[in-house]
Amino acid sequence: MSPLGSVNPLSAAPPLTRIDAPLPKLGLNAPGAATATHTDGFGQVFDNLVSSVTARENASSAMTRKVLLGETDQLHQSVIARQEASVSFSLMVEVRNKLVESYQELMRMQA
């Protein structure tokens, strides 16, 4: 008798769903991150993104100032905050670049 004879390969498969069923929400937004609701327009979402980046930059600058003035010895937290601010800014610039690229593509399609 085969040792694989008792294993049912379909027992671990997830149940099938309809192709027109709504997609589940993934919940990928971090707490405090800019989130879009049905009432928010695109401008509001982008405004939230810019505000978030500005807040990270300000917090990073404040932490760096405290380290330089000797008010705290948590240099590692300051470096981490600076890197988070840098990554947030880079993300915002990339989003902006993609938006400009998409706009230019739409203008080319209309011409």
PDB file of N, CA and C in Angstrom:
ATOM      1  N   MET A   1       0.845  -1.184   0.000  1.00  0.00           N
ATOM      2  CA  MET A   1       0.000   0.000   0.000  1.00  0.00           C
ATOM      3  C   MET A   1       0.886   1.243   0.000  1.00  0.00           C
ATOM      4  N   SER A   2       0.523   2.249  -0.755  1.00  0.00           N
ATOM      5  CA  SER A   2       1.293   3.477  -0.888  1.00  0.00           C
ATOM      6  C   SER A   2       1.129   4.350   0.359  1.00  0.00           C
ATOM      7  N   PRO A   3       2.222   4.971   0.852  1.00  0.00           N
ATOM      8  CA  PRO A   3       2.088   5.848   2.020  1.00  0.00           C
ATOM      9  C   PRO A   3       1.314   7.126   1.702  1.00  0.00           C
ATOM     10  N   LEU A   4       1.202   7.477   0.449  1.00  0.00           N
ATOM     11  CA  LEU A   4       0.461   8.671   0.064  1.00  0.00           C
ATOM     12  C   LEU A   4      -1.010   8.388  -0.196  1.00  0.00           C
ATOM     13  N   GLY A   5      -1.406   7.135  -0.118  1.00  0.00           N
ATOM     14  CA  GLY A   5      -2.779   6.768  -0.408  1.00  0.00           C
ATOM     15  C   GLY A   5      -3.782   7.373   0.556  1.00  0.00           C
ATOM     16  N   SER A   6      -3.373   7.645   1.794  1.00  0.00           N
ATOM     17  CA  SER A   6      -4.313   8.180   2.775  1.00  0.00           C
ATOM     18  C   SER A   6      -4.393   9.703   2.761  1.00  0.00           C
ATOM     19  N   VAL A   7      -3.545  10.368   1.974  1.00  0.00           N
ATOM     20  CA  VAL A   7      -3.548  11.829   1.920  1.00  0.00           C
ATOM     21  C   VAL A   7      -4.504  12.291   0.830  1.00  0.00           C
ATOM     22  N   ASN A   8      -5.420  13.142   1.189  1.00  0.00           N
ATOM     23  CA  ASN A   8      -6.356  13.705   0.233  1.00  0.00           C
ATOM     24  C   ASN A   8      -5.815  15.071  -0.185  1.00  0.00           C
ATOM     25  N   PRO A   9      -5.348  15.254  -1.414  1.00  0.00           N
ATOM     26  CA  PRO A   9      -4.729  16.517  -1.805  1.00  0.00           C
ATOM     27  C   PRO A   9      -5.688  17.697  -1.816  1.00  0.00           C
ATOM     28  N   LEU A  10      -6.971  17.475  -1.878  1.00  0.00           N
ATOM     29  CA  LEU A  10      -7.927  18.575  -1.914  1.00  0.00           C
ATOM     30  C   LEU A  10      -8.402  18.991  -0.530  1.00  0.00           C
ATOM     31  N   SER A  11      -7.999  18.261   0.505  1.00  0.00           N
ATOM     32  CA  SER A  11      -8.491  18.596   1.836  1.00  0.00           C
ATOM     33  C   SER A  11      -7.935  19.923   2.339  1.00  0.00           C
ATOM     34  N   ALA A  12      -6.755  20.329   1.885  1.00  0.00           N
ATOM     35  CA  ALA A  12      -6.154  21.578   2.355  1.00  0.00           C
ATOM     36  C   ALA A  12      -6.470  22.756   1.445  1.00  0.00           C
ATOM     37  N   ALA A  13      -7.147  22.525   0.353  1.00  0.00           N
ATOM     38  CA  ALA A  13      -7.446  23.601  -0.598  1.00  0.00           C
ATOM     39  C   ALA A  13      -8.515  24.524  -0.019  1.00  0.00           C
ATOM     40  N   PRO A  14      -8.361  25.837  -0.212  1.00  0.00           N
ATOM     41  CA  PRO A  14      -9.387  26.761   0.271  1.00  0.00           C
ATOM     42  C   PRO A  14     -10.656  26.623  -0.560  1.00  0.00           C
ATOM     43  N   PRO A  15     -11.794  26.981   0.017  1.00  0.00           N
ATOM     44  CA  PRO A  15     -13.041  26.881  -0.749  1.00  0.00           C
ATOM     45  C   PRO A  15     -13.042  27.877  -1.904  1.00  0.00           C
ATOM     46  N   LEU A  16     -13.711  27.522  -2.970  1.00  0.00           N
ATOM     47  CA  LEU A  16     -13.803  28.389  -4.141  1.00  0.00           C
ATOM     48  C   LEU A  16     -14.781  29.523  -3.879  1.00  0.00           C
ATOM     49  N   THR A  17     -14.471  30.691  -4.425  1.00  0.00           N
ATOM     50  CA  THR A  17     -15.381  31.828  -4.311  1.00  0.00           C
ATOM     51  C   THR A  17     -15.790  32.257  -5.707  1.00  0.00           C
ATOM     52  N   ARG A  18     -16.900  32.952  -5.769  1.00  0.00           N
ATOM     53  CA  ARG A  18     -17.377  33.429  -7.063  1.00  0.00           C
ATOM     54  C   ARG A  18     -16.419  34.476  -7.599  1.00  0.00           C
ATOM     55  N   ILE A  19     -16.296  34.532  -8.906  1.00  0.00           N
ATOM     56  CA  ILE A  19     -15.377  35.485  -9.519  1.00  0.00           C
ATOM     57  C   ILE A  19     -15.882  36.916  -9.379  1.00  0.00           C
ATOM     58  N   ASP A  20     -17.199  37.101  -9.241  1.00  0.00           N
ATOM     59  CA  ASP A  20     -17.735  38.449  -9.100  1.00  0.00           C
ATOM     60  C   ASP A  20     -17.946  38.846  -7.636  1.00  0.00           C
ATOM     61  N   ALA A  21     -17.428  38.044  -6.708  1.00  0.00           N
ATOM     62  CA  ALA A  21     -17.538  38.376  -5.289  1.00  0.00           C
ATOM     63  C   ALA A  21     -16.627  39.557  -4.972  1.00  0.00           C
ATOM     64  N   PRO A  22     -17.008  40.418  -4.019  1.00  0.00           N
ATOM     65  CA  PRO A  22     -16.161  41.566  -3.686  1.00  0.00           C
ATOM     66  C   PRO A  22     -14.848  41.102  -3.064  1.00  0.00           C
ATOM     67  N   LEU A  23     -13.800  41.867  -3.330  1.00  0.00           N
ATOM     68  CA  LEU A  23     -12.493  41.537  -2.786  1.00  0.00           C
ATOM     69  C   LEU A  23     -12.451  41.872  -1.300  1.00  0.00           C
ATOM     70  N   PRO A  24     -11.753  41.060  -0.497  1.00  0.00           N
ATOM     71  CA  PRO A  24     -11.650  41.374   0.929  1.00  0.00           C
ATOM     72  C   PRO A  24     -10.719  42.554   1.146  1.00  0.00           C
ATOM     73  N   LYS A  25     -10.971  43.307   2.203  1.00  0.00           N
ATOM     74  CA  LYS A  25     -10.094  44.421   2.551  1.00  0.00           C
ATOM     75  C   LYS A  25      -8.852  43.851   3.221  1.00  0.00           C
ATOM     76  N   LEU A  26      -7.689  44.346   2.809  1.00  0.00           N
ATOM     77  CA  LEU A  26      -6.441  43.812   3.328  1.00  0.00           C
ATOM     78  C   LEU A  26      -5.961  44.528   4.581  1.00  0.00           C
ATOM     79  N   GLY A  27      -6.388  45.741   4.816  1.00  0.00           N
ATOM     80  CA  GLY A  27      -5.979  46.463   6.007  1.00  0.00           C
ATOM     81  C   GLY A  27      -4.495  46.758   6.037  1.00  0.00           C
ATOM     82  N   LEU A  28      -3.933  47.211   4.934  1.00  0.00           N
ATOM     83  CA  LEU A  28      -2.501  47.451   4.853  1.00  0.00           C
ATOM     84  C   LEU A  28      -2.091  48.824   5.350  1.00  0.00           C
ATOM     85  N   ASN A  29      -3.015  49.700   5.614  1.00  0.00           N
ATOM     86  CA  ASN A  29      -2.660  51.041   6.052  1.00  0.00           C
ATOM     87  C   ASN A  29      -2.160  51.013   7.481  1.00  0.00           C
ATOM     88  N   ALA A  30      -1.058  51.660   7.721  1.00  0.00           N
ATOM     89  CA  ALA A  30      -0.517  51.748   9.064  1.00  0.00           C
ATOM     90  C   ALA A  30      -1.374  52.709   9.885  1.00  0.00           C
ATOM     91  N   PRO A  31      -1.398  52.526  11.209  1.00  0.00           N
ATOM     92  CA  PRO A  31      -2.156  53.462  12.034  1.00  0.00           C
ATOM     93  C   PRO A  31      -1.632  54.880  11.849  1.00  0.00           C
ATOM     94  N   GLY A  32      -2.522  55.811  11.648  1.00  0.00           N
ATOM     95  CA  GLY A  32      -2.131  57.201  11.463  1.00  0.00           C
ATOM     96  C   GLY A  32      -1.763  57.543  10.034  1.00  0.00           C
ATOM     97  N   ALA A  33      -1.747  56.575   9.150  1.00  0.00           N
ATOM     98  CA  ALA A  33      -1.391  56.844   7.757  1.00  0.00           C
ATOM     99  C   ALA A  33      -2.580  57.470   7.043  1.00  0.00           C
ATOM    100  N   ALA A  34      -2.297  58.104   5.940  1.00  0.00           N
ATOM    101  CA  ALA A  34      -3.357  58.724   5.151  1.00  0.00           C
ATOM    102  C   ALA A  34      -4.229  57.631   4.548  1.00  0.00           C
ATOM    103  N   THR A  35      -5.514  57.702   4.802  1.00  0.00           N
ATOM    104  CA  THR A  35      -6.432  56.715   4.252  1.00  0.00           C
ATOM    105  C   THR A  35      -7.510  57.438   3.471  1.00  0.00           C
ATOM    106  N   ALA A  36      -7.959  56.799   2.422  1.00  0.00           N
ATOM    107  CA  ALA A  36      -8.993  57.388   1.573  1.00  0.00           C
ATOM    108  C   ALA A  36     -10.344  56.801   1.957  1.00  0.00           C
ATOM    109  N   THR A  37     -11.309  57.666   2.132  1.00  0.00           N
ATOM    110  CA  THR A  37     -12.673  57.207   2.322  1.00  0.00           C
ATOM    111  C   THR A  37     -13.457  57.647   1.101  1.00  0.00           C
ATOM    112  N   HIS A  38     -14.685  57.236   1.044  1.00  0.00           N
ATOM    113  CA  HIS A  38     -15.494  57.584  -0.118  1.00  0.00           C
ATOM    114  C   HIS A  38     -15.790  59.083  -0.163  1.00  0.00           C
ATOM    115  N   THR A  39     -15.699  59.771   0.962  1.00  0.00           N
ATOM    116  CA  THR A  39     -15.971  61.202   0.973  1.00  0.00           C
ATOM    117  C   THR A  39     -14.723  62.025   0.690  1.00  0.00           C
ATOM    118  N   ASP A  40     -13.536  61.442   0.852  1.00  0.00           N
ATOM    119  CA  ASP A  40     -12.296  62.163   0.579  1.00  0.00           C
ATOM    120  C   ASP A  40     -12.025  62.180  -0.913  1.00  0.00           C
ATOM    121  N   GLY A  41     -11.644  63.339  -1.402  1.00  0.00           N
ATOM    122  CA  GLY A  41     -11.242  63.440  -2.787  1.00  0.00           C
ATOM    123  C   GLY A  41      -9.764  63.120  -2.910  1.00  0.00           C
ATOM    124  N   PHE A  42      -9.301  63.049  -4.138  1.00  0.00           N
ATOM    125  CA  PHE A  42      -7.895  62.738  -4.359  1.00  0.00           C
ATOM    126  C   PHE A  42      -6.994  63.809  -3.761  1.00  0.00           C
ATOM    127  N   GLY A  43      -7.397  65.060  -3.888  1.00  0.00           N
ATOM    128  CA  GLY A  43      -6.605  66.152  -3.331  1.00  0.00           C
ATOM    129  C   GLY A  43      -6.442  66.031  -1.829  1.00  0.00           C
ATOM    130  N   GLN A  44      -7.510  65.613  -1.148  1.00  0.00           N
ATOM    131  CA  GLN A  44      -7.456  65.445   0.304  1.00  0.00           C
ATOM    132  C   GLN A  44      -6.510  64.310   0.686  1.00  0.00           C
ATOM    133  N   VAL A  45      -6.535  63.235  -0.064  1.00  0.00           N
ATOM    134  CA  VAL A  45      -5.641  62.109   0.211  1.00  0.00           C
ATOM    135  C   VAL A  45      -4.190  62.534   0.027  1.00  0.00           C
ATOM    136  N   PHE A  46      -3.909  63.263  -1.043  1.00  0.00           N
ATOM    137  CA  PHE A  46      -2.539  63.723  -1.279  1.00  0.00           C
ATOM    138  C   PHE A  46      -2.127  64.746  -0.223  1.00  0.00           C
ATOM    139  N   ASP A  47      -3.067  65.589   0.202  1.00  0.00           N
ATOM    140  CA  ASP A  47      -2.805  66.536   1.290  1.00  0.00           C
ATOM    141  C   ASP A  47      -2.418  65.800   2.568  1.00  0.00           C
ATOM    142  N   ASN A  48      -3.134  64.717   2.874  1.00  0.00           N
ATOM    143  CA  ASN A  48      -2.817  63.911   4.055  1.00  0.00           C
ATOM    144  C   ASN A  48      -1.424  63.304   3.944  1.00  0.00           C
ATOM    145  N   LEU A  49      -1.056  62.870   2.753  1.00  0.00           N
ATOM    146  CA  LEU A  49       0.273  62.301   2.541  1.00  0.00           C
ATOM    147  C   LEU A  49       1.352  63.347   2.797  1.00  0.00           C
ATOM    148  N   VAL A  50       1.169  64.537   2.258  1.00  0.00           N
ATOM    149  CA  VAL A  50       2.145  65.615   2.453  1.00  0.00           C
ATOM    150  C   VAL A  50       2.222  66.000   3.928  1.00  0.00           C
ATOM    151  N   SER A  51       1.081  66.075   4.597  1.00  0.00           N
ATOM    152  CA  SER A  51       1.062  66.407   6.025  1.00  0.00           C
ATOM    153  C   SER A  51       1.794  65.357   6.846  1.00  0.00           C
ATOM    154  N   SER A  52       1.604  64.099   6.494  1.00  0.00           N
ATOM    155  CA  SER A  52       2.288  63.012   7.193  1.00  0.00           C
ATOM    156  C   SER A  52       3.799  63.103   7.015  1.00  0.00           C
ATOM    157  N   VAL A  53       4.238  63.393   5.803  1.00  0.00           N
ATOM    158  CA  VAL A  53       5.675  63.526   5.535  1.00  0.00           C
ATOM    159  C   VAL A  53       6.240  64.716   6.302  1.00  0.00           C
ATOM    160  N   THR A  54       5.518  65.816   6.315  1.00  0.00           N
ATOM    161  CA  THR A  54       5.965  67.007   7.044  1.00  0.00           C
ATOM    162  C   THR A  54       6.071  66.725   8.540  1.00  0.00           C
ATOM    163  N   ALA A  55       5.100  66.009   9.086  1.00  0.00           N
ATOM    164  CA  ALA A  55       5.130  65.672  10.511  1.00  0.00           C
ATOM    165  C   ALA A  55       6.334  64.794  10.839  1.00  0.00           C
ATOM    166  N   ARG A  56       6.639  63.829   9.972  1.00  0.00           N
ATOM    167  CA  ARG A  56       7.816  62.976  10.198  1.00  0.00           C
ATOM    168  C   ARG A  56       9.104  63.794  10.138  1.00  0.00           C
ATOM    169  N   GLU A  57       9.183  64.715   9.189  1.00  0.00           N
ATOM    170  CA  GLU A  57      10.366  65.574   9.072  1.00  0.00           C
ATOM    171  C   GLU A  57      10.537  66.429  10.326  1.00  0.00           C
ATOM    172  N   ASN A  58       9.442  67.010  10.813  1.00  0.00           N
ATOM    173  CA  ASN A  58       9.507  67.850  12.008  1.00  0.00           C
ATOM    174  C   ASN A  58       9.902  67.046  13.244  1.00  0.00           C
ATOM    175  N   ALA A  59       9.331  65.854  13.396  1.00  0.00           N
ATOM    176  CA  ALA A  59       9.678  65.003  14.536  1.00  0.00           C
ATOM    177  C   ALA A  59      11.143  64.593  14.477  1.00  0.00           C
ATOM    178  N   SER A  60      11.614  64.283  13.293  1.00  0.00           N
ATOM    179  CA  SER A  60      13.012  63.900  13.117  1.00  0.00           C
ATOM    180  C   SER A  60      13.943  65.054  13.468  1.00  0.00           C
ATOM    181  N   SER A  61      13.604  66.249  13.025  1.00  0.00           N
ATOM    182  CA  SER A  61      14.422  67.428  13.334  1.00  0.00           C
ATOM    183  C   SER A  61      14.449  67.704  14.832  1.00  0.00           C
ATOM    184  N   ALA A  62      13.307  67.544  15.487  1.00  0.00           N
ATOM    185  CA  ALA A  62      13.245  67.765  16.933  1.00  0.00           C
ATOM    186  C   ALA A  62      14.116  66.752  17.677  1.00  0.00           C
ATOM    187  N   MET A  63      14.074  65.494  17.269  1.00  0.00           N
ATOM    188  CA  MET A  63      14.901  64.467  17.915  1.00  0.00           C
ATOM    189  C   MET A  63      16.384  64.740  17.694  1.00  0.00           C
ATOM    190  N   THR A  64      16.733  65.144  16.481  1.00  0.00           N
ATOM    191  CA  THR A  64      18.134  65.451  16.181  1.00  0.00           C
ATOM    192  C   THR A  64      18.607  66.630  17.024  1.00  0.00           C
ATOM    193  N   ARG A  65      17.771  67.650  17.157  1.00  0.00           N
ATOM    194  CA  ARG A  65      18.127  68.816  17.960  1.00  0.00           C
ATOM    195  C   ARG A  65      18.363  68.425  19.413  1.00  0.00           C
ATOM    196  N   LYS A  66      17.498  67.544  19.956  1.00  0.00           N
ATOM    197  CA  LYS A  66      17.656  67.100  21.342  1.00  0.00           C
ATOM    198  C   LYS A  66      18.966  66.348  21.537  1.00  0.00           C
ATOM    199  N   VAL A  67      19.330  65.520  20.569  1.00  0.00           N
ATOM    200  CA  VAL A  67      20.591  64.778  20.673  1.00  0.00           C
ATOM    201  C   VAL A  67      21.770  65.742  20.620  1.00  0.00           C
ATOM    202  N   LEU A  68      21.727  66.709  19.703  1.00  0.00           N
ATOM    203  CA  LEU A  68      22.834  67.655  19.560  1.00  0.00           C
ATOM    204  C   LEU A  68      22.988  68.558  20.780  1.00  0.00           C
ATOM    205  N   LEU A  69      21.886  68.889  21.446  1.00  0.00           N
ATOM    206  CA  LEU A  69      21.946  69.737  22.635  1.00  0.00           C
ATOM    207  C   LEU A  69      22.219  68.944  23.906  1.00  0.00           C
ATOM    208  N   GLY A  70      22.285  67.631  23.792  1.00  0.00           N
ATOM    209  CA  GLY A  70      22.567  66.789  24.952  1.00  0.00           C
ATOM    210  C   GLY A  70      21.371  66.552  25.849  1.00  0.00           C
ATOM    211  N   GLU A  71      20.173  66.833  25.366  1.00  0.00           N
ATOM    212  CA  GLU A  71      18.963  66.635  26.159  1.00  0.00           C
ATOM    213  C   GLU A  71      18.570  65.167  26.242  1.00  0.00           C
ATOM    214  N   THR A  72      19.051  64.370  25.316  1.00  0.00           N
ATOM    215  CA  THR A  72      18.775  62.933  25.315  1.00  0.00           C
ATOM    216  C   THR A  72      19.998  62.205  24.777  1.00  0.00           C
ATOM    217  N   ASP A  73      20.115  60.950  25.143  1.00  0.00           N
ATOM    218  CA  ASP A  73      21.236  60.153  24.638  1.00  0.00           C
ATOM    219  C   ASP A  73      20.758  59.056  23.682  1.00  0.00           C
ATOM    220  N   GLN A  74      19.560  59.192  23.178  1.00  0.00           N
ATOM    221  CA  GLN A  74      18.992  58.176  22.286  1.00  0.00           C
ATOM    222  C   GLN A  74      19.315  58.505  20.831  1.00  0.00           C
ATOM    223  N   LEU A  75      20.584  58.398  20.522  1.00  0.00           N
ATOM    224  CA  LEU A  75      21.045  58.680  19.160  1.00  0.00           C
ATOM    225  C   LEU A  75      20.407  57.727  18.157  1.00  0.00           C
ATOM    226  N   HIS A  76      20.271  56.465  18.546  1.00  0.00           N
ATOM    227  CA  HIS A  76      19.704  55.475  17.627  1.00  0.00           C
ATOM    228  C   HIS A  76      18.271  55.830  17.234  1.00  0.00           C
ATOM    229  N   GLN A  77      17.473  56.347  18.183  1.00  0.00           N
ATOM    230  CA  GLN A  77      16.104  56.749  17.861  1.00  0.00           C
ATOM    231  C   GLN A  77      16.093  57.926  16.889  1.00  0.00           C
ATOM    232  N   SER A  78      17.045  58.820  17.063  1.00  0.00           N
ATOM    233  CA  SER A  78      17.149  59.967  16.161  1.00  0.00           C
ATOM    234  C   SER A  78      17.497  59.522  14.740  1.00  0.00           C
ATOM    235  N   VAL A  79      18.425  58.581  14.637  1.00  0.00           N
ATOM    236  CA  VAL A  79      18.828  58.075  13.316  1.00  0.00           C
ATOM    237  C   VAL A  79      17.669  57.336  12.656  1.00  0.00           C
ATOM    238  N   ILE A  80      16.944  56.552  13.436  1.00  0.00           N
ATOM    239  CA  ILE A  80      15.791  55.820  12.895  1.00  0.00           C
ATOM    240  C   ILE A  80      14.721  56.802  12.413  1.00  0.00           C
ATOM    241  N   ALA A  81      14.452  57.836  13.204  1.00  0.00           N
ATOM    242  CA  ALA A  81      13.449  58.836  12.812  1.00  0.00           C
ATOM    243  C   ALA A  81      13.870  59.560  11.542  1.00  0.00           C
ATOM    244  N   ARG A  82      15.151  59.871  11.415  1.00  0.00           N
ATOM    245  CA  ARG A  82      15.648  60.550  10.213  1.00  0.00           C
ATOM    246  C   ARG A  82      15.465  59.646   8.993  1.00  0.00           C
ATOM    247  N   GLN A  83      15.763  58.361   9.153  1.00  0.00           N
ATOM    248  CA  GLN A  83      15.619  57.429   8.028  1.00  0.00           C
ATOM    249  C   GLN A  83      14.152  57.252   7.643  1.00  0.00           C
ATOM    250  N   GLU A  84      13.262  57.183   8.642  1.00  0.00           N
ATOM    251  CA  GLU A  84      11.829  57.078   8.349  1.00  0.00           C
ATOM    252  C   GLU A  84      11.344  58.303   7.579  1.00  0.00           C
ATOM    253  N   ALA A  85      11.814  59.474   7.987  1.00  0.00           N
ATOM    254  CA  ALA A  85      11.434  60.704   7.290  1.00  0.00           C
ATOM    255  C   ALA A  85      11.954  60.688   5.859  1.00  0.00           C
ATOM    256  N   SER A  86      13.161  60.192   5.678  1.00  0.00           N
ATOM    257  CA  SER A  86      13.747  60.125   4.339  1.00  0.00           C
ATOM    258  C   SER A  86      12.966  59.174   3.435  1.00  0.00           C
ATOM    259  N   VAL A  87      12.601  58.022   3.971  1.00  0.00           N
ATOM    260  CA  VAL A  87      11.836  57.048   3.185  1.00  0.00           C
ATOM    261  C   VAL A  87      10.448  57.607   2.855  1.00  0.00           C
ATOM    262  N   SER A  88       9.816  58.281   3.809  1.00  0.00           N
ATOM    263  CA  SER A  88       8.503  58.886   3.559  1.00  0.00           C
ATOM    264  C   SER A  88       8.582  59.930   2.456  1.00  0.00           C
ATOM    265  N   PHE A  89       9.623  60.750   2.497  1.00  0.00           N
ATOM    266  CA  PHE A  89       9.789  61.775   1.471  1.00  0.00           C
ATOM    267  C   PHE A  89      10.024  61.136   0.105  1.00  0.00           C
ATOM    268  N   SER A  90      10.856  60.094   0.069  1.00  0.00           N
ATOM    269  CA  SER A  90      11.122  59.401  -1.200  1.00  0.00           C
ATOM    270  C   SER A  90       9.846  58.801  -1.778  1.00  0.00           C
ATOM    271  N   LEU A  91       9.018  58.224  -0.917  1.00  0.00           N
ATOM    272  CA  LEU A  91       7.744  57.664  -1.367  1.00  0.00           C
ATOM    273  C   LEU A  91       6.851  58.754  -1.945  1.00  0.00           C
ATOM    274  N   MET A  92       6.783  59.890  -1.265  1.00  0.00           N
ATOM    275  CA  MET A  92       5.954  60.990  -1.748  1.00  0.00           C
ATOM    276  C   MET A  92       6.439  61.476  -3.115  1.00  0.00           C
ATOM    277  N   VAL A  93       7.750  61.575  -3.293  1.00  0.00           N
ATOM    278  CA  VAL A  93       8.302  62.016  -4.577  1.00  0.00           C
ATOM    279  C   VAL A  93       7.976  61.006  -5.670  1.00  0.00           C
ATOM    280  N   GLU A  94       8.076  59.715  -5.369  1.00  0.00           N
ATOM    281  CA  GLU A  94       7.757  58.689  -6.365  1.00  0.00           C
ATOM    282  C   GLU A  94       6.280  58.725  -6.745  1.00  0.00           C
ATOM    283  N   VAL A  95       5.409  58.931  -5.765  1.00  0.00           N
ATOM    284  CA  VAL A  95       3.975  59.043  -6.061  1.00  0.00           C
ATOM    285  C   VAL A  95       3.731  60.242  -6.965  1.00  0.00           C
ATOM    286  N   ARG A  96       4.368  61.355  -6.644  1.00  0.00           N
ATOM    287  CA  ARG A  96       4.239  62.555  -7.473  1.00  0.00           C
ATOM    288  C   ARG A  96       4.729  62.299  -8.887  1.00  0.00           C
ATOM    289  N   ASN A  97       5.876  61.635  -9.024  1.00  0.00           N
ATOM    290  CA  ASN A  97       6.423  61.342 -10.352  1.00  0.00           C
ATOM    291  C   ASN A  97       5.477  60.460 -11.165  1.00  0.00           C
ATOM    292  N   LYS A  98       4.882  59.469 -10.523  1.00  0.00           N
ATOM    293  CA  LYS A  98       3.937  58.594 -11.229  1.00  0.00           C
ATOM    294  C   LYS A  98       2.690  59.365 -11.651  1.00  0.00           C
ATOM    295  N   LEU A  99       2.242  60.271 -10.809  1.00  0.00           N
ATOM    296  CA  LEU A  99       1.074  61.083 -11.162  1.00  0.00           C
ATOM    297  C   LEU A  99       1.372  61.973 -12.359  1.00  0.00           C
ATOM    298  N   VAL A 100       2.530  62.610 -12.361  1.00  0.00           N
ATOM    299  CA  VAL A 100       2.910  63.467 -13.488  1.00  0.00           C
ATOM    300  C   VAL A 100       3.045  62.630 -14.754  1.00  0.00           C
ATOM    301  N   GLU A 101       3.661  61.465 -14.627  1.00  0.00           N
ATOM    302  CA  GLU A 101       3.827  60.574 -15.780  1.00  0.00           C
ATOM    303  C   GLU A 101       2.469  60.136 -16.327  1.00  0.00           C
ATOM    304  N   SER A 102       1.538  59.805 -15.440  1.00  0.00           N
ATOM    305  CA  SER A 102       0.196  59.397 -15.872  1.00  0.00           C
ATOM    306  C   SER A 102      -0.531  60.543 -16.555  1.00  0.00           C
ATOM    307  N   TYR A 103      -0.414  61.741 -16.007  1.00  0.00           N
ATOM    308  CA  TYR A 103      -1.043  62.915 -16.608  1.00  0.00           C
ATOM    309  C   TYR A 103      -0.480  63.159 -18.005  1.00  0.00           C
ATOM    310  N   GLN A 104       0.841  63.079 -18.140  1.00  0.00           N
ATOM    311  CA  GLN A 104       1.460  63.296 -19.447  1.00  0.00           C
ATOM    312  C   GLN A 104       1.017  62.239 -20.453  1.00  0.00           C
ATOM    313  N   GLU A 105       0.866  61.012 -19.997  1.00  0.00           N
ATOM    314  CA  GLU A 105       0.405  59.940 -20.884  1.00  0.00           C
ATOM    315  C   GLU A 105      -1.027  60.205 -21.345  1.00  0.00           C
ATOM    316  N   LEU A 106      -1.872  60.666 -20.438  1.00  0.00           N
ATOM    317  CA  LEU A 106      -3.246  61.006 -20.821  1.00  0.00           C
ATOM    318  C   LEU A 106      -3.273  62.138 -21.839  1.00  0.00           C
ATOM    319  N   MET A 107      -2.431  63.128 -21.661  1.00  0.00           N
ATOM    320  CA  MET A 107      -2.380  64.244 -22.608  1.00  0.00           C
ATOM    321  C   MET A 107      -1.897  63.772 -23.981  1.00  0.00           C
ATOM    322  N   ARG A 108      -0.951  62.838 -24.007  1.00  0.00           N
ATOM    323  CA  ARG A 108      -0.483  62.288 -25.285  1.00  0.00           C
ATOM    324  C   ARG A 108      -1.578  61.489 -25.973  1.00  0.00           C
ATOM    325  N   MET A 109      -2.391  60.784 -25.190  1.00  0.00           N
ATOM    326  CA  MET A 109      -3.460  59.979 -25.774  1.00  0.00           C
ATOM    327  C   MET A 109      -4.543  60.860 -26.382  1.00  0.00           C
ATOM    328  N   GLN A 110      -4.761  62.034 -25.832  1.00  0.00           N
ATOM    329  CA  GLN A 110      -5.799  62.932 -26.335  1.00  0.00           C
ATOM    330  C   GLN A 110      -5.348  63.693 -27.571  1.00  0.00           C
ATOM    331  N   ALA A 111      -4.053  63.852 -27.745  1.00  0.00           N
ATOM    332  CA  ALA A 111      -3.540  64.642 -28.876  1.00  0.00           C
ATOM    333  C   ALA A 111      -3.632  63.894 -30.176  1.00  0.00           C
TER     334      ALA A 111
END
